[in-house]
Short mmCIF file of C-alpha atoms in Angstrom, two decimals:
data_model
loop_
_atom_site.label_atom_id
_atom_site.label_comp_id
_atom_site.label_asym_id
_atom_site.label_seq_id
_atom_site.Cartn_x
_atom_site.Cartn_y
_atom_site.Cartn_z
CA MET A 24 -17.27 9.85 26.01
CA ALA A 25 -14.83 9.79 23.11
CA ARG A 26 -11.19 9.91 24.09
CA GLU A 27 -8.96 12.39 22.27
CA LEU A 28 -6.16 10.68 20.36
CA PRO A 29 -2.51 11.73 20.80
CA GLY A 30 -1.64 14.49 18.35
CA THR A 31 -5.25 15.61 17.89
CA VAL A 32 -6.77 18.74 19.38
CA ASP A 33 -10.17 19.76 20.64
CA GLU A 34 -10.96 22.57 18.18
CA ALA A 35 -13.50 24.23 20.48
CA LYS A 36 -11.04 24.20 23.37
CA ALA A 37 -8.26 25.58 21.18
CA GLN A 38 -10.52 28.36 19.95
CA ARG A 39 -11.52 29.22 23.50
CA HIS A 40 -7.86 29.40 24.51
CA ALA A 41 -7.15 31.59 21.46
CA GLU A 42 -9.86 34.05 22.49
CA MET A 43 -8.74 34.14 26.14
CA LEU A 44 -5.11 34.63 25.22
CA GLY A 45 -5.90 37.19 22.54
CA ARG A 46 -7.84 39.35 25.01
CA ARG A 47 -5.13 39.05 27.67
CA VAL A 48 -2.30 39.88 25.28
CA ALA A 49 -4.14 42.86 23.77
CA LYS A 50 -4.77 44.29 27.25
CA THR A 51 -1.14 43.84 28.30
CA PHE A 52 0.13 45.31 25.03
CA LYS A 53 -2.00 48.43 25.51
CA LYS A 54 -0.55 48.84 29.01
CA LEU A 55 3.12 48.18 28.27
CA LYS A 56 3.69 49.50 24.76
CA PRO A 57 3.57 53.27 25.58
CA ARG A 58 5.97 52.86 28.49
CA PHE A 59 8.47 50.82 26.50
CA ASP A 60 8.18 53.22 23.55
CA ARG A 61 9.29 56.04 25.85
CA GLU A 62 12.25 53.95 27.01
CA GLY A 63 13.22 52.89 23.50
CA VAL A 64 12.54 49.20 24.22
CA GLY A 65 11.29 47.30 21.20
CA ALA A 66 11.14 43.74 22.56
CA PHE A 67 9.25 42.68 25.66
CA ARG A 68 7.08 39.93 27.15
CA LEU A 69 3.30 40.04 26.74
CA TYR A 70 2.24 36.79 28.36
CA ASP A 71 3.96 34.37 30.72
CA ARG A 72 1.68 31.40 31.52
CA ASP A 73 -0.77 33.74 33.33
CA ILE A 74 -3.77 31.47 32.61
CA PRO A 75 -3.29 27.93 34.01
CA GLU A 76 -4.97 26.35 30.96
CA VAL A 77 -2.69 28.13 28.49
CA ARG A 78 0.91 27.11 29.13
CA ALA A 79 2.72 29.39 26.75
CA VAL A 80 4.75 32.58 26.51
CA VAL A 81 4.22 35.45 24.07
CA ASP A 82 6.91 38.00 23.24
CA TRP A 83 6.76 41.16 21.11
CA TYR A 84 9.67 42.02 18.78
CA GLU A 85 8.89 45.32 17.03
CA GLY A 86 5.84 44.13 15.10
CA HIS A 87 6.68 40.42 15.30
CA LEU A 88 5.14 37.93 17.73
CA VAL A 89 6.92 34.88 19.13
CA LEU A 90 4.56 32.36 20.75
CA GLY A 91 6.11 29.40 22.51
CA GLU A 92 4.04 26.49 23.78
CA TYR A 93 5.51 24.38 26.57
CA ALA A 94 5.74 20.68 25.80
CA ARG A 95 3.31 18.28 27.50
CA ALA A 96 0.78 21.10 27.67
CA GLN A 97 -2.05 21.11 25.11
CA THR A 98 -0.95 18.55 22.52
CA GLU A 99 1.69 15.90 22.06
CA ALA A 100 2.39 16.95 18.48
CA PHE A 101 3.63 20.25 17.16
CA GLY A 102 0.50 21.22 15.35
CA ASP A 103 -3.09 22.39 15.53
CA TRP A 104 -3.38 23.89 19.02
CA LEU A 105 -0.34 26.08 18.56
CA HIS A 106 -1.48 27.32 15.16
CA VAL A 107 -5.06 28.01 16.28
CA VAL A 108 -3.94 29.94 19.35
CA GLY A 109 -1.17 31.73 17.47
CA GLN A 110 -3.61 32.91 14.85
CA GLY A 111 -5.91 34.23 17.57
CA VAL A 112 -3.12 36.22 19.22
CA ALA A 113 -1.92 37.61 15.89
CA GLU A 114 -5.44 38.76 15.01
CA ALA A 115 -5.85 40.42 18.42
CA LEU A 116 -2.74 42.54 17.78
CA ARG A 117 -3.29 42.87 14.00
CA VAL A 118 0.02 41.17 13.24
CA PRO A 119 0.30 39.65 9.74
CA PRO A 120 0.83 35.87 9.49
CA ALA A 121 4.39 36.34 8.21
CA HIS A 122 5.28 38.07 11.49
CA LEU A 123 3.99 35.25 13.70
CA HIS A 124 6.65 32.78 14.88
CA LEU A 125 5.52 29.57 16.60
CA LYS A 126 7.80 27.43 18.77
CA ARG A 127 7.47 24.43 21.03
CA ARG A 128 9.61 24.51 24.17
CA ARG A 129 10.67 21.61 26.31
CA THR A 130 9.96 21.89 30.01
CA ARG A 131 13.15 20.12 31.14
CA PRO A 132 16.54 21.59 30.19
CA ARG A 133 18.12 18.13 30.07
CA ASP A 134 15.91 17.25 27.11
CA GLY A 135 18.04 19.37 24.82
CA GLN A 136 20.62 22.08 24.54
CA ARG A 137 19.87 25.58 25.76
CA TYR A 138 20.06 27.11 22.30
CA GLU A 139 18.60 24.27 20.29
CA LYS A 140 17.71 24.96 16.66
CA SER A 141 14.16 24.75 15.42
CA GLY A 142 15.12 25.47 11.79
CA SER A 143 18.00 25.08 9.37
CA GLY A 144 19.50 28.58 9.43
CA ARG A 145 22.54 29.81 11.34
CA GLY A 146 23.40 33.08 12.98
CA PRO A 147 21.38 36.27 13.41
CA GLY A 148 18.34 37.00 11.29
CA PRO A 149 17.57 40.19 9.36
CA LEU A 150 15.72 41.87 12.26
CA ALA A 151 17.36 44.12 14.85
CA VAL A 152 15.34 45.37 17.83
CA GLY A 153 15.96 48.44 19.94
CA GLU A 154 16.78 48.56 23.63
CA ARG A 155 17.55 51.95 25.22
CA GLY A 156 19.78 53.25 22.47
CA LEU A 157 21.20 49.88 21.42
CA ARG A 158 20.02 47.48 18.74
CA PHE A 159 20.39 43.71 18.88
CA ARG A 160 20.19 41.25 16.00
CA VAL A 161 17.65 38.49 16.57
CA ASN A 162 16.70 35.31 14.77
CA LEU A 163 13.01 34.60 15.31
CA ARG A 164 12.90 31.60 12.99
CA ASP A 165 15.76 29.17 13.46
CA TYR A 166 16.28 28.83 17.21
CA LEU A 167 14.06 28.28 20.24
CA ASP A 168 15.90 31.24 21.77
CA THR A 169 15.99 34.33 19.61
CA GLY A 170 19.45 35.64 20.51
CA LEU A 171 18.13 38.16 23.04
CA PHE A 172 17.17 37.17 26.59
CA LEU A 173 14.44 39.68 27.41
CA ASP A 174 14.58 38.93 31.13
CA GLN A 175 18.15 40.29 31.27
CA ARG A 176 17.15 43.78 30.06
CA GLU A 177 17.68 45.47 33.44
CA ALA A 178 20.92 43.59 33.99
CA ARG A 179 22.21 44.92 30.65
CA ARG A 180 21.40 48.45 31.77
CA GLU A 181 23.29 47.88 35.03
CA VAL A 182 26.30 46.55 33.12
CA GLN A 183 26.24 49.57 30.81
CA GLN A 184 26.12 51.95 33.77
CA ALA A 185 28.94 50.13 35.59
CA SER A 186 31.42 49.74 32.71
CA ALA A 187 32.94 53.19 32.15
CA GLY A 188 36.74 52.96 32.12
CA ARG A 189 36.73 49.33 33.20
CA SER A 190 37.94 46.08 31.67
CA VAL A 191 35.04 43.64 31.27
CA LEU A 192 34.99 39.85 30.90
CA ASN A 193 31.77 38.34 29.53
CA LEU A 194 31.73 34.58 30.13
CA PHE A 195 29.23 32.36 28.30
CA ALA A 196 28.80 35.40 26.07
CA TYR A 197 26.10 33.89 23.82
CA THR A 198 25.27 36.68 21.33
CA GLY A 199 27.26 39.34 23.16
CA THR A 200 24.48 41.63 24.35
CA PHE A 201 26.30 42.22 27.66
CA SER A 202 29.46 42.95 25.69
CA ALA A 203 27.65 45.53 23.57
CA ALA A 204 26.16 47.13 26.70
CA ALA A 205 29.60 47.33 28.32
CA LEU A 206 31.24 48.93 25.28
CA ALA A 207 28.33 51.37 24.94
CA GLY A 208 28.89 52.29 28.59
CA GLY A 209 32.52 53.23 27.95
CA ALA A 210 34.39 50.04 28.86
CA LYS A 211 38.06 50.36 27.98
CA HIS A 212 38.21 46.73 26.85
CA VAL A 213 35.77 43.80 26.67
CA THR A 214 36.55 40.09 26.33
CA SER A 215 33.72 37.80 25.16
CA VAL A 216 34.13 34.06 25.76
CA ASP A 217 31.93 31.40 24.16
CA VAL A 218 32.66 27.93 22.85
CA SER A 219 30.47 28.46 19.76
CA LYS A 220 31.77 30.13 16.60
CA THR A 221 28.16 30.97 15.68
CA TYR A 222 27.73 33.03 18.83
CA ILE A 223 31.15 34.66 18.65
CA ASP A 224 30.28 35.80 15.12
CA TRP A 225 26.84 36.92 16.31
CA THR A 226 28.51 38.98 19.05
CA GLN A 227 30.64 40.74 16.44
CA SER A 228 27.49 41.37 14.40
CA ASN A 229 25.81 43.02 17.40
CA LEU A 230 28.82 45.26 17.94
CA ARG A 231 28.84 46.32 14.29
CA GLU A 232 25.09 46.95 14.44
CA ASN A 233 25.79 49.56 17.14
CA ASP A 234 28.98 51.02 15.60
CA LEU A 235 30.93 49.88 18.66
CA SER A 236 34.69 49.55 18.59
CA LEU A 237 35.91 46.14 17.50
CA GLU A 238 39.41 47.26 18.52
CA ARG A 239 38.32 47.35 22.16
CA HIS A 240 36.74 43.91 21.88
CA GLU A 241 38.48 40.54 22.20
CA PRO A 242 36.40 37.61 20.93
CA ALA A 243 37.59 34.37 22.52
CA ARG A 244 36.22 31.10 21.22
CA ASN A 245 36.96 28.74 24.09
CA GLU A 246 35.43 26.68 26.87
CA VAL A 247 35.09 28.93 29.92
CA PHE A 248 37.07 26.88 32.46
CA ALA A 249 39.91 26.39 29.99
CA PHE A 250 39.92 30.10 29.17
CA LEU A 251 40.05 31.12 32.82
CA GLN A 252 42.83 28.67 33.66
CA HIS A 253 44.91 30.02 30.77
CA ALA A 254 44.14 33.64 31.69
CA LEU A 255 45.16 33.16 35.33
CA LYS A 256 48.37 31.42 34.27
CA HIS A 257 49.26 34.57 32.37
CA GLY A 258 48.21 36.95 35.15
CA ARG A 259 45.11 38.39 33.46
CA ARG A 260 42.31 39.99 35.48
CA TRP A 261 39.24 42.08 34.74
CA ASP A 262 37.41 44.81 36.69
CA LEU A 263 33.93 43.52 35.87
CA VAL A 264 33.22 39.82 35.26
CA ILE A 265 29.81 38.69 33.95
CA VAL A 266 28.83 35.05 34.54
CA ASP A 267 25.49 34.01 33.00
CA PRO A 268 25.89 30.29 32.23
CA PRO A 269 23.42 27.76 30.85
CA SER A 270 21.86 25.43 33.39
CA PHE A 271 23.40 22.44 31.64
CA SER A 272 26.01 21.96 28.95
CA THR A 273 27.69 18.94 27.39
CA THR A 274 31.02 20.79 27.27
CA GLY A 275 33.27 22.13 30.01
CA GLY A 276 32.94 21.73 33.75
CA PRO A 277 35.72 21.37 36.32
CA GLN A 278 36.57 17.82 35.22
CA ALA A 279 35.49 18.22 31.57
CA ARG A 280 32.44 16.07 32.34
CA GLY A 281 29.90 18.57 31.12
CA PHE A 282 28.54 21.50 33.07
CA ASP A 283 25.71 21.42 35.63
CA ILE A 284 24.95 24.80 37.21
CA GLN A 285 23.86 23.39 40.56
CA ARG A 286 26.78 21.00 40.86
CA ASP A 287 29.51 23.19 39.38
CA HIS A 288 28.62 26.82 40.16
CA GLU A 289 30.85 27.10 43.22
CA ALA A 290 33.91 25.92 41.29
CA LEU A 291 33.00 28.27 38.42
CA LEU A 292 32.55 31.29 40.68
CA ALA A 293 35.75 30.52 42.61
CA ILE A 294 37.91 30.58 39.49
CA ALA A 295 36.03 33.59 38.05
CA LEU A 296 36.63 35.51 41.30
CA ARG A 297 40.35 34.86 40.92
CA ALA A 298 40.11 36.56 37.53
CA THR A 299 38.42 39.62 39.08
CA THR A 300 40.64 42.55 40.09
CA PRO A 301 40.77 43.66 43.75
CA GLY A 302 37.95 46.16 44.11
CA GLY A 303 36.24 44.68 41.05
CA THR A 304 32.81 43.09 40.71
CA LEU A 305 31.51 39.72 39.55
CA ARG A 306 27.88 39.61 38.37
CA PHE A 307 26.34 36.14 38.39
CA SER A 308 22.89 35.04 37.22
CA THR A 309 21.05 31.83 36.41
CA ASN A 310 17.61 30.90 35.11
CA HIS A 311 17.62 27.49 36.83
CA GLN A 312 14.29 27.46 38.67
CA ARG A 313 15.45 25.26 41.58
CA PHE A 314 18.90 26.77 41.98
CA GLU A 315 20.46 27.09 45.44
CA LEU A 316 23.60 29.19 45.81
CA HIS A 317 26.42 27.56 47.79
CA GLY A 318 28.73 30.47 48.53
CA SER A 319 30.18 29.65 51.94
CA GLY A 320 33.46 28.60 50.36
CA LEU A 321 33.80 31.71 48.19
CA ASP A 322 36.17 34.48 49.28
CA ALA A 323 33.72 37.28 48.48
CA GLU A 324 30.92 39.44 49.80
CA ILE A 325 27.71 38.16 48.18
CA HIS A 326 24.60 40.28 47.61
CA GLU A 327 21.49 39.00 45.85
CA THR A 328 20.18 41.50 43.27
CA THR A 329 17.26 39.57 41.75
CA GLU A 330 14.67 42.21 42.70
CA ASP A 331 16.65 44.80 40.72
CA THR A 332 17.19 42.74 37.56
CA VAL A 333 13.81 41.07 36.82
CA PRO A 334 11.86 43.39 34.45
CA ILE A 335 8.28 44.53 35.02
CA ASP A 336 6.94 42.55 32.05
CA PHE A 337 7.85 39.19 33.61
CA ARG A 338 5.17 37.64 35.79
CA ASN A 339 7.58 35.19 37.44
CA PRO A 340 9.66 37.23 39.94
CA GLN A 341 12.36 34.58 39.76
CA VAL A 342 12.54 34.05 36.00
CA HIS A 343 16.19 34.35 36.83
CA ARG A 344 18.17 35.00 39.99
CA SER A 345 21.17 37.30 40.19
CA TRP A 346 23.95 38.20 42.60
CA ARG A 347 26.79 40.71 42.90
CA LEU A 348 30.02 39.24 44.29
CA LEU A 349 32.80 41.49 45.61
CA PRO A 350 36.18 39.76 46.10
CA ARG A 351 37.55 40.20 49.61
CA PRO A 352 40.94 41.94 49.82
CA SER A 353 43.89 39.57 49.96
CA ARG A 354 45.33 39.18 53.44
#
């Protein structure tokens, strides 16, 4: 029996996977699209590794498809399998080739940065997608992540509903979708903190896309621990604090040794709670699949909210985990 060489692909197997995935995605699209149209949601997940043989995810972005193959799955090289299967999915949904975006994801976060580039461009792309009255700029070409975490859709709605008249701090702001949701919900002031100029600028772009007040928004390009230490020194606090960090980062951390969510989350939450007003709320989430919360040393009531924040289009009920932390009154 001939052995397949690294980087090659069994064409018959790839075609079979393309047909299986195409049928599955078309069925899911027919089920979800009417519901999300009624809600004004233009971007959602169609496939999430449902078939053991086909380790990939497929997302819909208002007529565009993003198909991401997980590394170490079908081939060792970025190549034939992904293109064959991508073409099959596009044909099943009658999406033109120019609207098909293929990506290869690494299975271990330590292999690369959370928002690693797959192209040469910077910042948001030309496409904006709708979500319940808001529109968010996405880049489907240049990054593994598009600028919009679809699994946080329900969390954004909760932030929007909880922000009226409140000051909001968005840590690890990324492209500022939580900031936009807070301002749309009537927040009196929002502070967005991210170490990247690209993402601070992207946040501003998302606010302009929605005609939201830049005067009520404070963009802060800084490392999160450094920002919080400076804020506390000057007596600053916020009514609603959003903490959605990467699993790993080469910057920041309590001892400036890089950030590891499992190792450093208790220190992060402790200092973020100090920046939360009495009677305020801290919302924390992580997509680390083996995460264990260590909250015994935190001076707060802790309630897990994962069941409320994972959307219906995600097969994995723990694609992320989320909690609501309420600071205990000072004694």
